[in-house]
Amino acid sequence: MLKRFFIVLAIVLAAPHLSAQLNVQLEAIKRLKDIDLEANPAIKRVVLKTLESSRGQAAFVEIVRDFKLPGHEAELLQYAQANPNDSTGVEAIRLIRNDAGLKLILAAIDGENATGTVTVLANAQTPETGPVLLRLAKDAKKPLSLR
């Protein structure tokens, strides 16, 4: 029993250390945001590893933005839906204003988290989201609370 207690204690004490290590990695790669990742594969591996570790956090949005990493539209949309009133949630929705992102946004308006999607679109106030919100407002089939 005492052995289990020490194991649990060691795990609990190690958890903040992992978070601190991630914070150090994030600070280090933020200083490298102007580097060409394709020309530096070692740095690219570190950036992608840190990106994976920060999935679902504000740092994920910052890394995708700073390094202009393509192909993360779905994760950015999920983050934006979960944090529609947060500045990083708004930043996440602004990062997916490409064709693939707009398709995901249109699908999300009809999905489970439509309220979060509409809220973050309204908060983003970008030219690309205006027609999407206007179309939603005119759609009589949508619930009034969503319009």
PDB file of C-alpha atoms in Angstrom:
ATOM      1  CA  MET A   1       0.000   0.000   0.000  1.00  0.00           C
ATOM      2  CA  LEU A   2       2.772   2.410   0.878  1.00  0.00           C
ATOM      3  CA  LYS A   3       4.542   1.542  -2.380  1.00  0.00           C
ATOM      4  CA  ARG A   4       1.438   2.525  -4.385  1.00  0.00           C
ATOM      5  CA  PHE A   5       1.231   5.808  -2.518  1.00  0.00           C
ATOM      6  CA  PHE A   6       4.778   6.713  -3.527  1.00  0.00           C
ATOM      7  CA  ILE A   7       4.115   5.745  -7.132  1.00  0.00           C
ATOM      8  CA  VAL A   8       1.018   7.956  -7.254  1.00  0.00           C
ATOM      9  CA  LEU A   9       2.921  10.753  -5.530  1.00  0.00           C
ATOM     10  CA  ALA A  10       5.733  10.484  -8.083  1.00  0.00           C
ATOM     11  CA  ILE A  11       3.252  10.670 -10.975  1.00  0.00           C
ATOM     12  CA  VAL A  12       1.491  13.702  -9.493  1.00  0.00           C
ATOM     13  CA  LEU A  13       4.788  15.482  -8.913  1.00  0.00           C
ATOM     14  CA  ALA A  14       5.999  14.659 -12.428  1.00  0.00           C
ATOM     15  CA  ALA A  15       2.903  16.111 -14.155  1.00  0.00           C
ATOM     16  CA  PRO A  16       3.777  19.795 -13.594  1.00  0.00           C
ATOM     17  CA  HIS A  17       7.303  19.055 -14.818  1.00  0.00           C
ATOM     18  CA  LEU A  18       5.936  17.831 -18.137  1.00  0.00           C
ATOM     19  CA  SER A  19       3.878  20.983 -18.470  1.00  0.00           C
ATOM     20  CA  ALA A  20       6.909  23.142 -17.695  1.00  0.00           C
ATOM     21  CA  GLN A  21       8.946  21.213 -20.274  1.00  0.00           C
ATOM     22  CA  LEU A  22       6.280  21.863 -22.897  1.00  0.00           C
ATOM     23  CA  ASN A  23       6.274  25.561 -22.006  1.00  0.00           C
ATOM     24  CA  VAL A  24      10.045  25.722 -22.497  1.00  0.00           C
ATOM     25  CA  GLN A  25       9.707  24.006 -25.886  1.00  0.00           C
ATOM     26  CA  LEU A  26       6.968  26.434 -26.891  1.00  0.00           C
ATOM     27  CA  GLU A  27       9.049  29.452 -25.939  1.00  0.00           C
ATOM     28  CA  ALA A  28      12.030  28.082 -27.860  1.00  0.00           C
ATOM     29  CA  ILE A  29      10.115  27.401 -31.074  1.00  0.00           C
ATOM     30  CA  LYS A  30       8.302  30.755 -30.925  1.00  0.00           C
ATOM     31  CA  ARG A  31      11.704  32.346 -31.430  1.00  0.00           C
ATOM     32  CA  LEU A  32      12.202  30.249 -34.568  1.00  0.00           C
ATOM     33  CA  LYS A  33       8.967  31.237 -36.320  1.00  0.00           C
ATOM     34  CA  ASP A  34      10.760  32.886 -39.245  1.00  0.00           C
ATOM     35  CA  ILE A  35      12.815  29.776 -40.054  1.00  0.00           C
ATOM     36  CA  ASP A  36      12.080  27.736 -43.182  1.00  0.00           C
ATOM     37  CA  LEU A  37      10.974  24.347 -41.845  1.00  0.00           C
ATOM     38  CA  GLU A  38      11.462  22.606 -45.171  1.00  0.00           C
ATOM     39  CA  ALA A  39      15.136  23.606 -45.200  1.00  0.00           C
ATOM     40  CA  ASN A  40      15.606  22.474 -41.574  1.00  0.00           C
ATOM     41  CA  PRO A  41      14.128  18.981 -41.105  1.00  0.00           C
ATOM     42  CA  ALA A  42      15.440  18.643 -37.534  1.00  0.00           C
ATOM     43  CA  ILE A  43      13.656  21.810 -36.463  1.00  0.00           C
ATOM     44  CA  LYS A  44      10.555  20.727 -38.357  1.00  0.00           C
ATOM     45  CA  ARG A  45      10.465  17.460 -36.366  1.00  0.00           C
ATOM     46  CA  VAL A  46      10.669  19.391 -33.091  1.00  0.00           C
ATOM     47  CA  VAL A  47       7.958  21.818 -34.168  1.00  0.00           C
ATOM     48  CA  LEU A  48       5.627  19.002 -35.243  1.00  0.00           C
ATOM     49  CA  LYS A  49       6.301  17.069 -32.031  1.00  0.00           C
ATOM     50  CA  THR A  50       5.532  20.158 -29.952  1.00  0.00           C
ATOM     51  CA  LEU A  51       2.448  20.791 -32.073  1.00  0.00           C
ATOM     52  CA  GLU A  52       1.222  17.272 -31.336  1.00  0.00           C
ATOM     53  CA  SER A  53       1.863  17.751 -27.604  1.00  0.00           C
ATOM     54  CA  SER A  54      -0.103  20.988 -27.544  1.00  0.00           C
ATOM     55  CA  ARG A  55      -3.180  19.713 -29.383  1.00  0.00           C
ATOM     56  CA  GLY A  56      -6.350  21.207 -27.910  1.00  0.00           C
ATOM     57  CA  GLN A  57      -4.512  24.113 -26.298  1.00  0.00           C
ATOM     58  CA  ALA A  58      -3.984  27.736 -27.292  1.00  0.00           C
ATOM     59  CA  ALA A  59      -0.346  26.925 -28.102  1.00  0.00           C
ATOM     60  CA  PHE A  60      -1.559  24.666 -30.928  1.00  0.00           C
ATOM     61  CA  VAL A  61      -3.213  27.640 -32.625  1.00  0.00           C
ATOM     62  CA  GLU A  62      -0.130  29.792 -32.118  1.00  0.00           C
ATOM     63  CA  ILE A  63       2.220  27.192 -33.630  1.00  0.00           C
ATOM     64  CA  VAL A  64      -0.008  26.659 -36.675  1.00  0.00           C
ATOM     65  CA  ARG A  65      -0.225  30.435 -37.140  1.00  0.00           C
ATOM     66  CA  ASP A  66       3.469  31.194 -36.607  1.00  0.00           C
ATOM     67  CA  PHE A  67       4.743  28.449 -38.906  1.00  0.00           C
ATOM     68  CA  LYS A  68       1.824  28.609 -41.391  1.00  0.00           C
ATOM     69  CA  LEU A  69       1.294  24.854 -41.116  1.00  0.00           C
ATOM     70  CA  PRO A  70      -1.362  23.574 -43.543  1.00  0.00           C
ATOM     71  CA  GLY A  71      -3.743  20.680 -43.019  1.00  0.00           C
ATOM     72  CA  HIS A  72      -4.907  21.398 -39.471  1.00  0.00           C
ATOM     73  CA  GLU A  73      -8.299  22.871 -40.321  1.00  0.00           C
ATOM     74  CA  ALA A  74     -10.346  20.268 -38.423  1.00  0.00           C
ATOM     75  CA  GLU A  75      -8.341  20.672 -35.208  1.00  0.00           C
ATOM     76  CA  LEU A  76      -8.492  24.463 -35.467  1.00  0.00           C
ATOM     77  CA  LEU A  77     -12.256  24.343 -35.973  1.00  0.00           C
ATOM     78  CA  GLN A  78     -12.666  22.092 -32.926  1.00  0.00           C
ATOM     79  CA  TYR A  79     -10.595  24.480 -30.848  1.00  0.00           C
ATOM     80  CA  ALA A  80     -12.588  27.473 -32.112  1.00  0.00           C
ATOM     81  CA  GLN A  81     -15.884  25.747 -31.313  1.00  0.00           C
ATOM     82  CA  ALA A  82     -14.711  24.938 -27.804  1.00  0.00           C
ATOM     83  CA  ASN A  83     -13.415  28.493 -27.213  1.00  0.00           C
ATOM     84  CA  PRO A  84     -15.705  30.789 -29.241  1.00  0.00           C
ATOM     85  CA  ASN A  85     -15.351  33.804 -26.948  1.00  0.00           C
ATOM     86  CA  ASP A  86     -11.584  33.499 -26.505  1.00  0.00           C
ATOM     87  CA  SER A  87      -9.116  35.421 -28.661  1.00  0.00           C
ATOM     88  CA  THR A  88      -7.289  32.224 -29.617  1.00  0.00           C
ATOM     89  CA  GLY A  89     -10.594  30.650 -30.651  1.00  0.00           C
ATOM     90  CA  VAL A  90     -11.213  33.612 -32.940  1.00  0.00           C
ATOM     91  CA  GLU A  91      -7.639  33.334 -34.240  1.00  0.00           C
ATOM     92  CA  ALA A  92      -8.237  29.634 -34.956  1.00  0.00           C
ATOM     93  CA  ILE A  93     -11.306  30.376 -37.074  1.00  0.00           C
ATOM     94  CA  ARG A  94      -9.416  33.095 -38.941  1.00  0.00           C
ATOM     95  CA  LEU A  95      -6.689  30.599 -39.817  1.00  0.00           C
ATOM     96  CA  ILE A  96      -9.131  28.292 -41.610  1.00  0.00           C
ATOM     97  CA  ARG A  97     -10.531  30.787 -44.094  1.00  0.00           C
ATOM     98  CA  ASN A  98      -9.326  28.647 -47.001  1.00  0.00           C
ATOM     99  CA  ASP A  99     -11.549  26.413 -49.166  1.00  0.00           C
ATOM    100  CA  ALA A 100     -11.145  23.313 -46.998  1.00  0.00           C
ATOM    101  CA  GLY A 101     -11.801  25.320 -43.858  1.00  0.00           C
ATOM    102  CA  LEU A 102     -14.920  26.988 -45.234  1.00  0.00           C
ATOM    103  CA  LYS A 103     -16.322  23.576 -46.194  1.00  0.00           C
ATOM    104  CA  LEU A 104     -15.735  22.383 -42.628  1.00  0.00           C
ATOM    105  CA  ILE A 105     -17.375  25.515 -41.249  1.00  0.00           C
ATOM    106  CA  LEU A 106     -20.461  25.052 -43.432  1.00  0.00           C
ATOM    107  CA  ALA A 107     -20.723  21.435 -42.315  1.00  0.00           C
ATOM    108  CA  ALA A 108     -20.243  22.435 -38.671  1.00  0.00           C
ATOM    109  CA  ILE A 109     -23.148  24.871 -38.830  1.00  0.00           C
ATOM    110  CA  ASP A 110     -25.379  21.869 -39.515  1.00  0.00           C
ATOM    111  CA  GLY A 111     -23.609  19.733 -36.891  1.00  0.00           C
ATOM    112  CA  GLU A 112     -23.744  19.184 -33.153  1.00  0.00           C
ATOM    113  CA  ASN A 113     -21.762  22.254 -32.112  1.00  0.00           C
ATOM    114  CA  ALA A 114     -23.491  24.757 -34.360  1.00  0.00           C
ATOM    115  CA  THR A 115     -23.862  27.313 -31.569  1.00  0.00           C
ATOM    116  CA  GLY A 116     -20.119  27.399 -30.892  1.00  0.00           C
ATOM    117  CA  THR A 117     -19.395  27.668 -34.600  1.00  0.00           C
ATOM    118  CA  VAL A 118     -21.815  30.555 -35.135  1.00  0.00           C
ATOM    119  CA  THR A 119     -20.556  32.355 -32.027  1.00  0.00           C
ATOM    120  CA  VAL A 120     -16.916  32.195 -33.096  1.00  0.00           C
ATOM    121  CA  LEU A 121     -17.811  33.251 -36.655  1.00  0.00           C
ATOM    122  CA  ALA A 122     -19.652  36.278 -35.318  1.00  0.00           C
ATOM    123  CA  ASN A 123     -16.739  37.138 -33.045  1.00  0.00           C
ATOM    124  CA  ALA A 124     -14.211  36.803 -35.878  1.00  0.00           C
ATOM    125  CA  GLN A 125     -15.881  39.492 -38.010  1.00  0.00           C
ATOM    126  CA  THR A 126     -14.019  38.573 -41.186  1.00  0.00           C
ATOM    127  CA  PRO A 127     -15.259  39.240 -44.735  1.00  0.00           C
ATOM    128  CA  GLU A 128     -15.366  35.506 -45.505  1.00  0.00           C
ATOM    129  CA  THR A 129     -17.698  34.739 -42.617  1.00  0.00           C
ATOM    130  CA  GLY A 130     -20.232  37.458 -43.419  1.00  0.00           C
ATOM    131  CA  PRO A 131     -21.964  35.559 -46.258  1.00  0.00           C
ATOM    132  CA  VAL A 132     -22.000  32.379 -44.174  1.00  0.00           C
ATOM    133  CA  LEU A 133     -23.728  34.147 -41.287  1.00  0.00           C
ATOM    134  CA  LEU A 134     -26.145  35.942 -43.634  1.00  0.00           C
ATOM    135  CA  ARG A 135     -27.142  32.655 -45.270  1.00  0.00           C
ATOM    136  CA  LEU A 136     -27.687  31.171 -41.810  1.00  0.00           C
ATOM    137  CA  ALA A 137     -29.807  34.125 -40.678  1.00  0.00           C
ATOM    138  CA  LYS A 138     -32.056  33.774 -43.749  1.00  0.00           C
ATOM    139  CA  ASP A 139     -32.523  30.014 -43.319  1.00  0.00           C
ATOM    140  CA  ALA A 140     -35.977  29.601 -41.780  1.00  0.00           C
ATOM    141  CA  LYS A 141     -35.309  25.893 -41.137  1.00  0.00           C
ATOM    142  CA  LYS A 142     -32.623  26.740 -38.558  1.00  0.00           C
ATOM    143  CA  PRO A 143     -33.664  27.264 -34.946  1.00  0.00           C
ATOM    144  CA  LEU A 144     -34.291  30.871 -34.015  1.00  0.00           C
ATOM    145  CA  SER A 145     -31.655  30.711 -31.274  1.00  0.00           C
ATOM    146  CA  LEU A 146     -29.037  29.855 -33.902  1.00  0.00           C
ATOM    147  CA  ARG A 147     -30.119  32.599 -36.285  1.00  0.00           C
TER     148      ARG A 147
END
